[in-house]
Short mmCIF file of C-alpha atoms in Angstrom, two decimals:
data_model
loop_
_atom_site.label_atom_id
_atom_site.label_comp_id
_atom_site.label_asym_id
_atom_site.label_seq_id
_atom_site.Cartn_x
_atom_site.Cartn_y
_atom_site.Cartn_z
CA UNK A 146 0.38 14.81 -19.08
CA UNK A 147 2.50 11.61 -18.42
CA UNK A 148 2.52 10.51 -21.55
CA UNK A 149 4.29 13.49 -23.26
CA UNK A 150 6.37 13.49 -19.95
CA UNK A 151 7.48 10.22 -20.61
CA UNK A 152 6.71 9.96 -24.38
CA UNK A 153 7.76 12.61 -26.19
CA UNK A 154 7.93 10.81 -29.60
CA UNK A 155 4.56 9.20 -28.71
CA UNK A 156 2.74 7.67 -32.06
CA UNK A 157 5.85 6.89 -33.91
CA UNK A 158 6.71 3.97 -32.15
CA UNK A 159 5.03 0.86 -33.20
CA UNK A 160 4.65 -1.71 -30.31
CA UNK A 161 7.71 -3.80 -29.65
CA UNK A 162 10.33 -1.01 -30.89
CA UNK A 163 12.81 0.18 -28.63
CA UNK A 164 14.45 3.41 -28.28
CA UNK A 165 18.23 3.61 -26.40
CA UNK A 166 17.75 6.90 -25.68
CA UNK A 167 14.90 6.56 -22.77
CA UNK A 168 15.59 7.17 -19.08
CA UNK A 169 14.50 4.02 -17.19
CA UNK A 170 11.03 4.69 -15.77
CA UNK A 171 10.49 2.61 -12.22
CA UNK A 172 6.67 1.90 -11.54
CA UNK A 173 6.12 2.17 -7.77
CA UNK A 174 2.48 0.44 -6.12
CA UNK A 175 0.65 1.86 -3.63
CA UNK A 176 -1.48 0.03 -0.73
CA UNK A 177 -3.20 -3.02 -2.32
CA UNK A 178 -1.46 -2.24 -5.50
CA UNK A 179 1.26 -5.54 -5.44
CA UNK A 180 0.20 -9.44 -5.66
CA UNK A 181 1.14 -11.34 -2.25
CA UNK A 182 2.43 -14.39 -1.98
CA UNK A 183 2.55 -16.67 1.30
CA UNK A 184 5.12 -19.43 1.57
CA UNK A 185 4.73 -22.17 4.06
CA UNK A 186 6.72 -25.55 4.91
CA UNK A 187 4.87 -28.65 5.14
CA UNK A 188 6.32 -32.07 5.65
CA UNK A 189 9.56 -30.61 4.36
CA UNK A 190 8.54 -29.72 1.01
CA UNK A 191 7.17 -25.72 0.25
CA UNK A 192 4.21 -24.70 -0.54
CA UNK A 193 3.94 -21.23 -2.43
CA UNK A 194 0.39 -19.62 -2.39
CA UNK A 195 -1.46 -16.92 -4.27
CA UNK A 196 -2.90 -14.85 -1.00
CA UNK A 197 -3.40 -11.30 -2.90
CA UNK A 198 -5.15 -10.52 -4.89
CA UNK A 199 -7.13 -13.71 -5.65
CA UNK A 200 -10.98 -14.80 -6.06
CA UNK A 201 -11.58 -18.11 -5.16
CA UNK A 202 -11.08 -19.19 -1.29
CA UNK A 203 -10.18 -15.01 -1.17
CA UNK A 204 -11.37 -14.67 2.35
CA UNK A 205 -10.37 -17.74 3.82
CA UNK A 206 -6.54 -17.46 2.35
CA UNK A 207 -6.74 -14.13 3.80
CA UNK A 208 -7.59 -15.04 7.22
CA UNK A 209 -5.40 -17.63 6.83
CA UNK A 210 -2.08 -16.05 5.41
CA UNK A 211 -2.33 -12.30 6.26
CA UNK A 212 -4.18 -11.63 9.39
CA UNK A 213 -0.93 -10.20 11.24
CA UNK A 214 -0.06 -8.35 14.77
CA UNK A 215 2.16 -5.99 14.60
CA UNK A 216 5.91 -6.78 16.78
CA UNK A 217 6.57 -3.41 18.74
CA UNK A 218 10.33 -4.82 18.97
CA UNK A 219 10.71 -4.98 15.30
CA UNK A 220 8.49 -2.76 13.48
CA UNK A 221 7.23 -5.33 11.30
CA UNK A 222 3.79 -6.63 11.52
CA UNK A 223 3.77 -10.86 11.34
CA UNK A 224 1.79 -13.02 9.89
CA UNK A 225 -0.28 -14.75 12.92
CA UNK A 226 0.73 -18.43 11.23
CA UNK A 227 4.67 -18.20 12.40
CA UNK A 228 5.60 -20.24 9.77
CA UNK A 229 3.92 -18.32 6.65
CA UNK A 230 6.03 -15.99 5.02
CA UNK A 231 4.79 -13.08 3.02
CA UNK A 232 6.29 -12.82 -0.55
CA UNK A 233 6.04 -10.14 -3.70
CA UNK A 234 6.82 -12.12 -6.79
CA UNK A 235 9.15 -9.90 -8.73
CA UNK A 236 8.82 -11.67 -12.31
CA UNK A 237 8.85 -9.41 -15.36
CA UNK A 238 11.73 -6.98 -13.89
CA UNK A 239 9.08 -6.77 -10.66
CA UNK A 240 6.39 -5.90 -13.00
CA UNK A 241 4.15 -9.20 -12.91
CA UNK A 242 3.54 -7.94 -9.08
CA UNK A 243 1.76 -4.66 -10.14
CA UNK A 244 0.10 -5.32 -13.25
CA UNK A 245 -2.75 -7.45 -13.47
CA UNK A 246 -3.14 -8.25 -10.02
CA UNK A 247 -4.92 -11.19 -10.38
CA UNK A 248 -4.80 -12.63 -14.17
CA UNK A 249 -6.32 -16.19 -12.79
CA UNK A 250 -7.64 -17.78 -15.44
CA UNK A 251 -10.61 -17.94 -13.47
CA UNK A 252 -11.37 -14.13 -13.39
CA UNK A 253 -11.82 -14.98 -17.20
CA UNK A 254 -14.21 -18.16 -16.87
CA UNK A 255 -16.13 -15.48 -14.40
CA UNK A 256 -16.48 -12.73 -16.39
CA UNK A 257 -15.26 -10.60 -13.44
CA UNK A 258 -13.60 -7.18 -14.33
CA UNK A 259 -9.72 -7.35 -14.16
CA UNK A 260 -8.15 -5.52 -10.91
CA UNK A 261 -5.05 -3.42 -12.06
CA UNK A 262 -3.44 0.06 -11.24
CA UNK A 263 -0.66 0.15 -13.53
CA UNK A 264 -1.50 -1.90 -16.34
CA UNK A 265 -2.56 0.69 -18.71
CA UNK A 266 0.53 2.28 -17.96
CA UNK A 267 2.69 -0.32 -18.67
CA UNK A 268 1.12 -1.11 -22.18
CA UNK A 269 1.26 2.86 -23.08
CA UNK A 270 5.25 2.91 -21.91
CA UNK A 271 5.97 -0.51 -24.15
CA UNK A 272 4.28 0.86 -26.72
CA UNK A 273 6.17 4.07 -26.56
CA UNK A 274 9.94 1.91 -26.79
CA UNK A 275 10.23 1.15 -22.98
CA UNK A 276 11.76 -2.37 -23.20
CA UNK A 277 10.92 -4.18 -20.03
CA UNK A 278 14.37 -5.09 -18.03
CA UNK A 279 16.38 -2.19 -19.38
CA UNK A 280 13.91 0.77 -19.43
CA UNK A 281 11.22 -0.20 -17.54
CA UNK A 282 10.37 -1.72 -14.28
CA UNK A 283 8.48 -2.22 -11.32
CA UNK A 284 8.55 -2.01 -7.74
CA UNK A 285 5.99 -4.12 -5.49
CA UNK A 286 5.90 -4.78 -1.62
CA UNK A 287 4.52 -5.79 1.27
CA UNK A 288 2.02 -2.99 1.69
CA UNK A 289 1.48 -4.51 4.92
CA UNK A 290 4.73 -2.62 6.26
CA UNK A 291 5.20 0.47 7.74
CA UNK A 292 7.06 2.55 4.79
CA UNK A 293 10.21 3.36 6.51
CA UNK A 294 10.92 -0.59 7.09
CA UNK A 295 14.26 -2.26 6.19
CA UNK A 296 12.75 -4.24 4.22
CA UNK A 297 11.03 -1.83 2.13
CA UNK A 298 13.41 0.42 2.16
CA UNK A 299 16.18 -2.10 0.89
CA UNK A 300 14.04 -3.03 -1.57
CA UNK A 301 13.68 -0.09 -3.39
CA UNK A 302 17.26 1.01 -2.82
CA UNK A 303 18.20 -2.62 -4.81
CA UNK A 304 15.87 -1.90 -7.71
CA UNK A 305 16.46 1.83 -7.95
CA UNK A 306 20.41 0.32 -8.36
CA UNK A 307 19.28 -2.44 -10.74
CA UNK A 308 17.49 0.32 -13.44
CA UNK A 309 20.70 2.31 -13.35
CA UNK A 310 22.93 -0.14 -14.43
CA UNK A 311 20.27 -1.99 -16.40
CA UNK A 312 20.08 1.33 -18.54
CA UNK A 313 23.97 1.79 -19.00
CA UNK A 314 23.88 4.43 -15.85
CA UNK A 315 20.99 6.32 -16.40
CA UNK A 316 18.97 8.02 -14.13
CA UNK A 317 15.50 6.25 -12.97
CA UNK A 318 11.98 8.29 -13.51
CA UNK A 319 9.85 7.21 -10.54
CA UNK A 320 6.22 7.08 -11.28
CA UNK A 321 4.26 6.09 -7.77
CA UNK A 322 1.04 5.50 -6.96
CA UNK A 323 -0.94 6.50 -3.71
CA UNK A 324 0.95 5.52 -0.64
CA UNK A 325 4.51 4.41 -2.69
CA UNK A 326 4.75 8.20 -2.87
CA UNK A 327 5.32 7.97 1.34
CA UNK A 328 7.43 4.96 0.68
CA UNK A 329 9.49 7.29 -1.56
CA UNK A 330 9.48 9.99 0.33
CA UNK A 331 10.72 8.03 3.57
CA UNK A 332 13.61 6.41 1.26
CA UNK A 333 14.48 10.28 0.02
CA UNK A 334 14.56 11.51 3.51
CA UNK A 335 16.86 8.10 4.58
CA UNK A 336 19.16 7.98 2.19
CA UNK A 337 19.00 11.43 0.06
CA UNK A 338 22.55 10.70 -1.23
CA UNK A 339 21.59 7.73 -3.33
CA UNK A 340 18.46 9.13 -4.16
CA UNK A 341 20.20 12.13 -5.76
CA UNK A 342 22.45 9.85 -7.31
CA UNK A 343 19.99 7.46 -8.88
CA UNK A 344 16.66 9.44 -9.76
CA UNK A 345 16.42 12.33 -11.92
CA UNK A 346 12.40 12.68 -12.33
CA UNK A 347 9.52 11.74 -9.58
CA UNK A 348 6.33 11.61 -10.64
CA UNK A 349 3.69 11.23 -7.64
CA UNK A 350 -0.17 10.14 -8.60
CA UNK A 351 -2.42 10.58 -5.46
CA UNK A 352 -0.12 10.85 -3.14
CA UNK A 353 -1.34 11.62 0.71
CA UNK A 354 1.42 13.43 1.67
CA UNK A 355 -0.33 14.79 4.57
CA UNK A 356 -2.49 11.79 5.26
CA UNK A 357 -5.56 10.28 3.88
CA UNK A 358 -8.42 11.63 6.41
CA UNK A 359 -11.38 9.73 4.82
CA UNK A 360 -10.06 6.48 3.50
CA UNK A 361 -7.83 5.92 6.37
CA UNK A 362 -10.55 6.88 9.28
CA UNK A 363 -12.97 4.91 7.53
CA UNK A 364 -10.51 1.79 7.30
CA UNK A 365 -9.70 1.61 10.81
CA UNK A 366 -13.42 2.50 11.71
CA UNK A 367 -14.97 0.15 9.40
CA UNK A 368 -12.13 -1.75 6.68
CA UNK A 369 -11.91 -1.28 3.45
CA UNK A 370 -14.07 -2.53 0.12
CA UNK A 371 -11.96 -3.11 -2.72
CA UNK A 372 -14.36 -5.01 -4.95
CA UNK A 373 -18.25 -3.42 -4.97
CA UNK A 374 -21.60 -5.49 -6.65
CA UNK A 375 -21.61 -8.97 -6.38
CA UNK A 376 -18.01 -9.50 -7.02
CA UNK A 377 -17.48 -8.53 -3.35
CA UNK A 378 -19.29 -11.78 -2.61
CA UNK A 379 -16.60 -13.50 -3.97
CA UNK A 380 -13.71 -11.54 -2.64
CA UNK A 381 -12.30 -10.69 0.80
CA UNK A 382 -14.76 -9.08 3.17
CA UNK A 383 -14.78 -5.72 4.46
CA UNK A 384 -14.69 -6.97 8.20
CA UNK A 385 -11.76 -9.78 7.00
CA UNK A 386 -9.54 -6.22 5.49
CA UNK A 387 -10.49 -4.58 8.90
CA UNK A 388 -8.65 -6.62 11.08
CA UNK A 389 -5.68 -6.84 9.26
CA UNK A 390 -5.66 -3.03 8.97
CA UNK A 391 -5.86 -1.88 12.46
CA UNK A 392 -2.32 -4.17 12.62
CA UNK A 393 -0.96 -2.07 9.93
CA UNK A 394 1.69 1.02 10.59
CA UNK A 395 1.25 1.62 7.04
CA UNK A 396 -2.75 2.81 7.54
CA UNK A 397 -1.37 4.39 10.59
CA UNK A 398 0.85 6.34 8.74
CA UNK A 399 -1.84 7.56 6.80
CA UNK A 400 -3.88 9.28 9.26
CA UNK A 401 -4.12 13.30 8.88
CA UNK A 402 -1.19 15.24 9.68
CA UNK A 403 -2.44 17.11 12.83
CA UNK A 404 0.11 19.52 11.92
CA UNK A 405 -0.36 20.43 8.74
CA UNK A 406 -2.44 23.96 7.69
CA UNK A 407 -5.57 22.48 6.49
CA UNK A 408 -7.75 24.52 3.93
CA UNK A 409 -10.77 22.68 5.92
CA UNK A 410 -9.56 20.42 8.94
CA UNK A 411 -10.59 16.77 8.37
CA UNK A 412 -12.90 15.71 10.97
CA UNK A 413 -15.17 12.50 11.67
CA UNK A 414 -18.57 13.36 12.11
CA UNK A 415 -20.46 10.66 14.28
CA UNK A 416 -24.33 10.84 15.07
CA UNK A 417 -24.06 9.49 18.42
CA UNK A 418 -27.48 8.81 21.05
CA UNK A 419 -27.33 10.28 24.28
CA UNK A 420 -29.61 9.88 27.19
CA UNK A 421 -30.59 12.24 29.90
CA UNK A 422 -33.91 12.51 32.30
CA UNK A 423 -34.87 9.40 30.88
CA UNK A 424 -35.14 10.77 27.02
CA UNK A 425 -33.21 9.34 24.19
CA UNK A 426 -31.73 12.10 21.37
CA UNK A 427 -29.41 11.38 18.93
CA UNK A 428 -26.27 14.12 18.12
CA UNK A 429 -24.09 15.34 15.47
CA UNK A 430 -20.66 14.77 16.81
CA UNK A 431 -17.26 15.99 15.30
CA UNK A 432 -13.81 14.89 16.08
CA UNK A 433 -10.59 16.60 14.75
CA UNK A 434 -7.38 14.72 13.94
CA UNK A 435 -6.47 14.71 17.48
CA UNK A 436 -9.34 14.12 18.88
CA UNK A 437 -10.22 10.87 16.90
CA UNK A 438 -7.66 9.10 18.69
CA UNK A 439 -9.93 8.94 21.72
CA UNK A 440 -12.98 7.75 18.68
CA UNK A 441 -10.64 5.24 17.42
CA UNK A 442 -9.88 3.72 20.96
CA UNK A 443 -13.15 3.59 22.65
CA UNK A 444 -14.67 2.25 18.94
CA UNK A 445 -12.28 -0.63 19.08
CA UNK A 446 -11.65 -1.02 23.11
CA UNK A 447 -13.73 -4.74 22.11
CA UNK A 448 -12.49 -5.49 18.53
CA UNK A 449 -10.93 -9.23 18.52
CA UNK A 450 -11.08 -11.88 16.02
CA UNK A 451 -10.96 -15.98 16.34
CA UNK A 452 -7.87 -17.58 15.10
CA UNK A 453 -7.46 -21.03 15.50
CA UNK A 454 -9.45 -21.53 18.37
CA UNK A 455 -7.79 -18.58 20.31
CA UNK A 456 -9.42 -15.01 20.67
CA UNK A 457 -7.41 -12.44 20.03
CA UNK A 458 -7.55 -8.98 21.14
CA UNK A 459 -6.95 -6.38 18.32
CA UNK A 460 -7.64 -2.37 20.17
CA UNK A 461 -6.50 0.45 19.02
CA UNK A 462 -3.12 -0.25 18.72
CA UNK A 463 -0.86 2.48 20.40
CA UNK A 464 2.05 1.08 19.89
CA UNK A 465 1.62 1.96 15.80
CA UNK A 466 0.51 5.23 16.56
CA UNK A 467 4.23 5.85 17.96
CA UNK A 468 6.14 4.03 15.82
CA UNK A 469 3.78 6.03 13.03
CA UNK A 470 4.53 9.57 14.66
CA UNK A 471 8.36 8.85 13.23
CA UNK A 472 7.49 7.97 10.23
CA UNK A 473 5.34 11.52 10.14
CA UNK A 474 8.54 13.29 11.03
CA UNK A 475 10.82 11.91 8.54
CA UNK A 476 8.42 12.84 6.04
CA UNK A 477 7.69 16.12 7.40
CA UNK A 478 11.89 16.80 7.18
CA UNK A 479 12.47 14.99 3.83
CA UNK A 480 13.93 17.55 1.08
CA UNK A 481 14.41 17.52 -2.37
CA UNK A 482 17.76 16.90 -4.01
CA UNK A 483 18.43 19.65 -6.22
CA UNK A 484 18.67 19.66 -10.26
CA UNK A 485 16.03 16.80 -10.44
CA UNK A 486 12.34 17.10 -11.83
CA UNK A 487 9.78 16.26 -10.13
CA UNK A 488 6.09 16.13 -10.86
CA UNK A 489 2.59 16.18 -8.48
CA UNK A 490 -0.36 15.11 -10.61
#
């Protein structure tokens, strides 16, 4: 479906043509889905370091570099190491951030299986005349971040501007992934003026409009496992992903929409043990949208992690859960310029 969407002459372009006539296409990530960088000062001189996705020294770069806590006076989580600062390379017209994300030579001395979302994409639009810098190009961020950041927001406004004028004023086609369609949809409901004026097609893959009940319960429950087999020996562990998750108003932002007429409500279902007249049973217990809240603050009422020596307490953090409940409503009000095309597969 996207590639007569976006190829209609598909087959009779050989690889490296390009055709003048194409709308610029705009390739937005979702979470997980852009390389992070960390830059850090030492001894005056900076030090630049691969800190997602990577293999080698994957856990203890993580810890390192992106275990954050999230500022309630700024919106932005931090990185717990004050003087690391989290960067998205944007070679390749932003691309190199959401292609391969990590084309280490060592994933090919390993034999491990390449992590991408877009890169099949990418190949099929080159090889259909999309010429990287004027018709194509990609948008990767701090996935860290709630979605209705400055930074974020900024971001996308810049590169939305960049493939307009790139293109000789032609309207973008934005393809996003997972949660970039959120990060969309908060920029649309921010600034619908230069949305209207810059895209004429959005085209939304996975996108958890109304929340993502079973990855995102499970992530600030448990983490997340990016990598299964023995791979996920090598990579960052699902405890490691936890903590920086439960710091993240982006993961908040994708909890259920309470509001929102369910076909089937989500709900956790917990076997919990209970203990009356001195017997032990064990019970099937469900918890709606609403009600998790209550799960997810007496789960993690002890969760804290060591960081340098110092313990530090990581709850249920309340504070997102606000800042998230805005986000919700600018989403819930966002609306659709008119005469554009736009696409839910």
């Amino acid at each position: 479906m996207l590639r007569d969407c976006l190829c209609p002459c598909f087959g009779s372009q050989s690889s490296g043509d390009t055709r003048p006539d194409l709308d610029p296409v705009l390739l937005v990530s979702g979470i997980g889905g852009s390389i992070l960088h960390s830059k850090k000062k030492l001894f005056g001189i900076e030090f630049e370091t691969r800190v997602w996705v990577r293999i080698l020294f994957s856990d203890m770069e993580f810890k390192k570099k992106l275990w954050s806590l999230y500022n309630p006076k700024t919106g932005y989580t931090e990185s717990l190491d004050e003087d690391v600062e989290i960067l998205v390379p944007d070679d390749d017209y932003g691309l190199y951030a959401i292609d391969i994300l990590d084309p280490s030579l060592v994933i090919k001395l390993l034999h491990f299986s390449e992590v991408y979302h877009f890169h099949d994409m990418i190949d099929m639009l080159v090889g259909c005349g999309y010429k990287k810098g004027t018709s194509l190009f990609g948008y990767g961020y701090d996935f860290r971040q709630s979605n209705r950041i400055n930074q974020l927001v900024d971001g996308l406004k810049v590169k939305l501007e960049t493939a307009y004028k790139a293109s000789g004023g032609r309207k973008v086609t934005i393809i996003s992934h997972s949660m970039g369609g959120l990060l969309v949809m908060c920029f649309m409901s921010l600034h619908n003026e230069v949305f209207s004026k810059y895209v004429n097609k959005w085209i939304t893959i996975a996108c958890p409009f109304q929340g993502a009940p079973g990855c995102i319960n499970d992530a600030l429950l448990t983490g997340l496992q990016f990598i299964e087999g023995f791979e996920a020996y090598f990579f960052v562990s699902r405890w490691t992903m936890h903590q920086l998750l439960v710091e993240c108003p982006s993961v908040y932002e994708m909890l259920p929409n309470p509001y929102f007429s369910w076909k089937m409500q989500p709900q956790i279902n917990v076997w919990r043990g209970h203990t009356e007249d001195g017997e032990t049973s064990v019970k099937l217990e469900s918890y709606s949208p609403i009600e998790s809240i209550s799960l997810f603050k007496e789960a993690l009422r002890h969760n804290e992690l060591d960081y340098g020596g110092n313990t530090i307490a990581l709850p249920f953090n309340f504070s997102i859960l606000n800042w998230a409940a805005g986000t919700r409503k600018l989403i819930n009000n966002a609306k659709l310029p008119s005469g554009g095309q736009y696409l839910l597969v």
